[in-house]
Coordinates of C-alpha atoms in Angstrom, one line a residue:
M18 CA 0.0 0.0 0.0
K19 CA 1.3 3.4 -0.9
S20 CA 1.4 6.2 1.7
F21 CA -1.5 8.7 1.8
T22 CA -2.8 11.6 3.9
Y23 CA -6.1 11.5 5.8
E24 CA -8.8 13.8 7.1
R25 CA -12.3 13.5 8.5
A26 CA -14.9 15.7 6.8
R27 CA -17.6 17.3 8.9
S28 CA -20.3 18.0 6.3
P29 CA -21.1 16.7 2.7
G30 CA -20.0 20.1 1.2
E31 CA -16.7 20.0 3.1
A32 CA -16.0 16.5 1.9
A33 CA -16.7 17.4 -1.7
S34 CA -14.5 20.6 -1.4
A35 CA -11.7 18.6 0.2
S36 CA -11.8 16.2 -2.8
A37 CA -11.5 19.1 -5.2
R38 CA -8.7 20.6 -3.1
V39 CA -6.4 17.6 -3.0
Q40 CA -5.5 15.9 -6.3
G41 CA -5.9 12.1 -6.2
A42 CA -8.3 12.2 -3.2
K43 CA -10.8 9.4 -2.5
F44 CA -13.8 9.2 -0.1
I45 CA -13.8 6.3 2.3
A46 CA -16.6 5.0 4.5
G47 CA -16.8 1.2 5.1
G48 CA -13.8 0.7 2.9
T49 CA -14.7 -3.0 2.2
N50 CA -13.6 -2.7 -1.5
L51 CA -11.3 0.3 -1.5
L52 CA -8.9 -1.0 1.1
D53 CA -8.5 -4.2 -0.8
L54 CA -7.7 -2.3 -4.0
M55 CA -5.3 -0.1 -2.1
K56 CA -3.4 -3.1 -0.8
L57 CA -3.0 -4.3 -4.4
Q58 CA -2.1 -0.8 -5.6
I59 CA -4.9 -0.8 -8.0
E60 CA -6.2 2.2 -6.2
T61 CA -3.5 4.6 -5.1
P62 CA -5.2 7.6 -3.5
A63 CA -2.9 10.4 -2.3
H64 CA -5.5 11.5 0.2
L65 CA -8.4 9.8 2.0
I66 CA -11.5 11.7 3.1
D67 CA -13.4 9.9 5.9
V68 CA -17.1 10.6 5.4
N69 CA -18.4 8.5 8.3
D70 CA -19.3 11.6 10.4
L71 CA -21.5 13.3 7.9
G72 CA -24.8 12.2 9.4
L73 CA -25.9 10.4 6.3
D74 CA -26.8 7.2 8.1
T75 CA -30.6 7.5 8.4
I76 CA -33.6 6.2 6.5
E77 CA -36.3 8.9 6.3
P78 CA -39.9 8.9 4.9
L79 CA -40.5 11.3 1.9
P80 CA -43.7 13.4 1.4
N81 CA -44.6 11.3 -1.6
G82 CA -44.6 8.1 0.4
G83 CA -41.1 6.9 -0.7
L84 CA -38.0 6.7 1.4
R85 CA -34.7 8.5 1.4
V86 CA -31.8 6.2 2.3
G87 CA -28.6 8.0 3.5
A88 CA -25.4 7.3 1.7
L89 CA -23.9 5.9 4.9
V90 CA -26.7 3.5 5.9
R91 CA -25.1 0.1 6.3
N92 CA -26.3 -2.7 4.2
T93 CA -27.3 -4.7 7.3
D94 CA -29.5 -1.8 8.6
L95 CA -31.1 -1.2 5.2
A96 CA -32.0 -4.9 4.7
A97 CA -33.5 -5.1 8.2
D98 CA -35.5 -1.9 8.2
A99 CA -39.2 -2.7 8.6
R100 CA -40.3 -0.3 5.9
V101 CA -37.9 -1.7 3.4
R102 CA -38.9 -5.3 4.2
R103 CA -42.6 -4.4 3.9
D104 CA -42.6 -2.1 0.8
Y105 CA -39.3 -2.8 -1.0
G106 CA -38.8 -6.5 -0.4
V107 CA -36.7 -7.0 -3.6
L108 CA -34.1 -4.6 -2.1
S109 CA -34.0 -6.3 1.3
R110 CA -33.6 -9.7 -0.4
A111 CA -30.9 -8.5 -2.8
L112 CA -28.9 -7.1 0.1
L113 CA -29.1 -10.3 2.1
A114 CA -27.9 -12.2 -1.0
G115 CA -24.7 -10.2 -1.1
A116 CA -21.4 -10.7 0.6
S117 CA -21.2 -11.9 4.3
G118 CA -22.8 -10.6 7.5
Q119 CA -19.6 -9.1 8.5
L120 CA -19.2 -7.2 5.3
R121 CA -22.8 -6.0 5.3
N122 CA -22.2 -4.6 8.7
K123 CA -19.5 -2.3 7.3
A124 CA -20.6 -1.7 3.7
T125 CA -22.6 1.4 2.9
T126 CA -25.3 2.3 0.4
A127 CA -23.0 4.6 -1.6
G128 CA -20.1 2.2 -1.4
N129 CA -22.2 -0.7 -2.7
L130 CA -23.1 1.3 -5.8
L131 CA -19.4 2.3 -6.3
Q132 CA -17.7 -1.0 -5.9
R133 CA -15.4 -2.1 -8.7
T134 CA -15.7 -5.1 -10.9
R135 CA -14.5 -8.5 -9.6
C136 CA -12.9 -9.4 -13.0
P137 CA -9.8 -11.4 -12.1
Y138 CA -7.8 -9.5 -14.8
F139 CA -8.7 -6.2 -13.2
Y140 CA -7.2 -7.5 -9.9
D141 CA -4.1 -8.9 -11.5
T142 CA -1.7 -6.0 -12.1
N143 CA 0.5 -8.2 -14.3
Q144 CA -2.3 -8.4 -16.9
P145 CA -3.5 -5.7 -19.3
C146 CA -6.9 -4.2 -18.3
N147 CA -8.5 -1.1 -19.9
K148 CA -10.5 -0.5 -16.7
R149 CA -7.4 -0.4 -14.5
Q150 CA -5.0 1.1 -17.1
P151 CA -6.9 2.7 -20.1
G152 CA -5.5 1.7 -23.5
S153 CA -3.6 -1.4 -22.2
G154 CA -6.1 -3.9 -23.6
C155 CA -8.6 -6.4 -22.2
S156 CA -7.2 -9.7 -21.1
A157 CA -10.7 -11.2 -20.5
I158 CA -11.4 -11.0 -24.2
G159 CA -9.9 -14.3 -25.4
G160 CA -9.0 -15.2 -21.8
I161 CA -11.0 -16.9 -19.1
N162 CA -14.3 -15.2 -19.2
R163 CA -17.0 -17.5 -17.8
Q164 CA -18.1 -14.8 -15.3
H165 CA -18.2 -12.0 -17.8
A166 CA -20.7 -9.9 -19.6
I167 CA -23.0 -11.3 -22.4
V168 CA -24.6 -8.0 -23.3
G169 CA -23.7 -4.3 -23.3
S170 CA -20.0 -5.0 -23.6
S171 CA -17.5 -3.6 -26.0
D172 CA -14.2 -4.3 -27.6
A173 CA -12.5 -2.5 -24.7
C174 CA -14.2 -4.4 -21.8
I175 CA -16.5 -7.3 -21.0
A176 CA -16.5 -7.0 -17.2
T177 CA -19.7 -7.1 -15.1
H178 CA -20.9 -5.0 -12.2
P179 CA -20.9 -7.0 -9.0
S180 CA -23.6 -5.3 -6.9
D181 CA -26.8 -7.1 -5.9
M182 CA -28.3 -4.0 -4.4
A183 CA -27.9 -2.0 -7.6
V184 CA -30.0 -4.6 -9.5
A185 CA -32.9 -4.2 -7.1
L186 CA -32.6 -0.4 -7.1
R187 CA -32.8 -0.4 -10.9
A188 CA -36.0 -2.5 -10.8
L189 CA -37.4 0.0 -8.2
D190 CA -36.5 3.1 -10.4
A191 CA -34.5 4.5 -7.5
E192 CA -32.5 7.8 -7.8
V193 CA -29.1 8.8 -6.5
E194 CA -28.6 12.2 -4.8
T195 CA -25.2 14.0 -4.9
V196 CA -23.5 17.2 -4.0
S197 CA -20.5 18.7 -5.8
A198 CA -17.6 20.8 -4.6
D199 CA -19.4 24.0 -5.4
G200 CA -22.4 23.0 -3.3
K201 CA -24.7 22.1 -6.2
T202 CA -26.9 19.1 -5.7
R203 CA -28.5 16.9 -8.4
T204 CA -30.4 13.7 -8.7
I205 CA -29.3 10.9 -11.1
P206 CA -31.8 8.1 -12.1
M207 CA -30.4 4.6 -11.5
A208 CA -31.0 3.9 -15.2
D209 CA -28.2 6.5 -15.9
F210 CA -25.9 6.1 -12.9
H211 CA -23.8 3.2 -14.2
K212 CA -22.1 3.5 -17.6
L213 CA -21.6 1.0 -20.3
P214 CA -17.9 0.4 -21.2
G215 CA -17.7 1.7 -24.7
D216 CA -14.2 3.0 -25.3
T217 CA -13.8 4.3 -21.8
P218 CA -14.5 1.4 -19.4
H219 CA -12.6 3.2 -16.6
V220 CA -15.5 5.7 -16.5
E221 CA -17.9 3.6 -14.5
T222 CA -20.6 6.1 -13.3
A223 CA -22.2 9.4 -14.2
L224 CA -20.5 11.1 -11.2
A225 CA -18.4 14.1 -12.0
P226 CA -15.0 14.5 -10.4
N227 CA -15.2 15.3 -6.7
E228 CA -19.0 14.6 -6.6
L229 CA -20.2 12.9 -3.4
I230 CA -23.2 10.6 -3.1
T231 CA -25.4 11.8 -0.3
G232 CA -28.3 9.4 -0.5
V233 CA -30.6 7.2 -2.6
T234 CA -34.3 7.9 -2.9
L235 CA -36.9 5.1 -3.3
P236 CA -40.2 6.0 -5.1
P237 CA -43.6 5.3 -3.5
P238 CA -44.1 1.6 -3.0
V239 CA -45.3 -0.2 -6.2
G240 CA -46.7 -3.2 -4.5
G241 CA -46.8 -6.5 -6.3
T242 CA -44.8 -9.6 -5.5
Q243 CA -41.1 -8.8 -5.3
I244 CA -38.5 -11.4 -5.8
Y245 CA -34.7 -11.5 -5.9
R246 CA -33.2 -14.7 -7.2
K247 CA -29.5 -15.2 -7.5
V248 CA -27.6 -18.0 -9.1
R249 CA -23.9 -18.5 -8.1
D250 CA -21.3 -21.1 -7.9
R251 CA -21.7 -21.7 -4.2
A252 CA -24.5 -21.1 -1.8
S253 CA -23.1 -18.0 -0.1
Y254 CA -20.5 -15.2 -0.4
A255 CA -20.2 -15.5 -4.1
F256 CA -21.0 -13.0 -6.9
A257 CA -23.8 -13.7 -9.3
L258 CA -23.5 -15.7 -12.5
V259 CA -27.1 -14.4 -13.1
S260 CA -29.5 -12.6 -10.8
V261 CA -33.0 -11.5 -11.3
A262 CA -34.9 -8.7 -9.6
A263 CA -38.6 -9.1 -10.5
I264 CA -41.6 -7.1 -9.4
V265 CA -44.8 -8.7 -10.6
Q266 CA -48.3 -7.3 -10.3
R267 CA -51.6 -9.4 -10.2
D268 CA -52.3 -8.7 -13.8
G269 CA -48.9 -10.2 -14.8
S270 CA -47.3 -6.8 -15.6
G271 CA -44.2 -5.7 -13.8
R272 CA -40.5 -5.0 -14.0
V273 CA -37.4 -7.1 -14.4
A274 CA -33.7 -6.2 -13.9
V275 CA -30.9 -8.7 -14.4
G276 CA -27.4 -8.8 -12.8
G277 CA -24.3 -10.7 -13.6
V278 CA -24.7 -10.1 -17.3
A279 CA -23.5 -6.6 -18.1
H280 CA -21.4 -3.6 -17.0
K281 CA -24.5 -2.3 -15.2
P282 CA -27.8 -3.7 -13.9
W283 CA -29.6 -4.7 -17.1
R284 CA -33.2 -3.6 -17.7
M285 CA -35.2 -2.7 -20.8
D286 CA -38.7 -1.3 -21.3
A287 CA -39.5 -3.8 -24.0
A288 CA -38.6 -6.6 -21.7
D289 CA -40.9 -5.2 -19.0
A290 CA -43.7 -5.0 -21.5
A291 CA -43.2 -8.6 -22.5
L292 CA -43.5 -9.8 -18.9
P293 CA -47.2 -11.1 -19.2
R294 CA -46.0 -13.3 -22.0
G295 CA -43.5 -15.2 -19.8
A296 CA -39.8 -15.7 -19.3
K297 CA -39.0 -16.6 -22.9
A298 CA -40.4 -13.4 -24.3
V299 CA -38.7 -11.3 -21.6
T300 CA -35.3 -12.8 -22.1
A301 CA -35.6 -12.5 -25.9
Q302 CA -36.0 -8.7 -25.4
L303 CA -33.3 -8.4 -22.7
F304 CA -30.7 -10.2 -24.7
A305 CA -31.6 -9.4 -28.3
D306 CA -28.1 -7.8 -28.8
A307 CA -26.2 -10.3 -26.6
K308 CA -22.7 -11.3 -27.6
P309 CA -21.7 -14.1 -25.3
T310 CA -18.4 -15.9 -25.5
Q311 CA -18.0 -19.6 -25.8
Q312 CA -17.4 -19.9 -22.1
N313 CA -20.4 -17.8 -20.9
A314 CA -23.1 -18.5 -23.4
F315 CA -24.7 -20.7 -20.7
K316 CA -25.8 -17.4 -19.1
L317 CA -28.6 -17.0 -21.7
P318 CA -30.6 -20.1 -20.9
L319 CA -29.6 -19.7 -17.2
A320 CA -31.2 -16.2 -17.2
E321 CA -34.3 -17.5 -18.8
R322 CA -34.7 -20.4 -16.3
T323 CA -33.9 -18.1 -13.4
L324 CA -36.6 -15.6 -14.5
A325 CA -39.1 -18.4 -15.1
A326 CA -38.5 -19.7 -11.6
A327 CA -39.0 -16.1 -10.2
L328 CA -42.2 -15.7 -12.2
A329 CA -43.5 -19.1 -11.0
K330 CA -42.9 -18.1 -7.4
A331 CA -44.5 -14.7 -8.0
K332 CA -47.7 -16.4 -9.2
G333 CA -47.8 -18.6 -6.2

């Protein structure tokens, strides 16, 4: 780990300003991903800004009936909140499907959204990786890529996003609140928050430099049967080969977001519209432009079967 300086911010604006003041600064809260990357010298921040004292650790009701989740709410607390369990069950289930109890106790809402890919080539500094070192190449293309993306990828990167929580938030149409160094705030829809790789896979989110996430807003409850189903190589503490967040209404309509298949949670309006016609019709829309490799083509039928199981459960 390379040496760095450290400070504790006292307000969101102060944290964003500190990030603008010191080149190479990074925010740190739970640190469950950042510290690992620092040990491997994949992340080498010159300055760490501790944001744990900003008071962003509450879940508050909104006038429209939704909830505002502070950026520093721990994953364990968010999953256990009675309002989340009652009205946003897909989110609670997704959180409990991720990581281990110890990690969920430390991991934050904002940190979960910002975690980096678990592509083994990203973590191996002896291998070329456009996400880690832009322009160096993608070792996963033509390499071992069973875990990698089957849709939304590019010639520069075929990594997937690892978050379970983000898939549920995409199904819920959540929004991300931020503040910048000049004090301006904005709201970013989850649909736009994570970026596809294109020619710049190192640009992973819509955040501007020095912009701090302050919270996530959940819209008013949509009801329906909410299911999160995750398929992985072992029963716990493993990232998704395929995951499905499904919200199904009594008339068969609803929403579907899929994880483990792309650089971001994958959802399409045409797939939502096809939901009453069943899993086959939905997956045909979701993966119309899929470009799987020989090693991960199994994700296409796996996604269809996983969705079919979720829909069968939703229908009782």
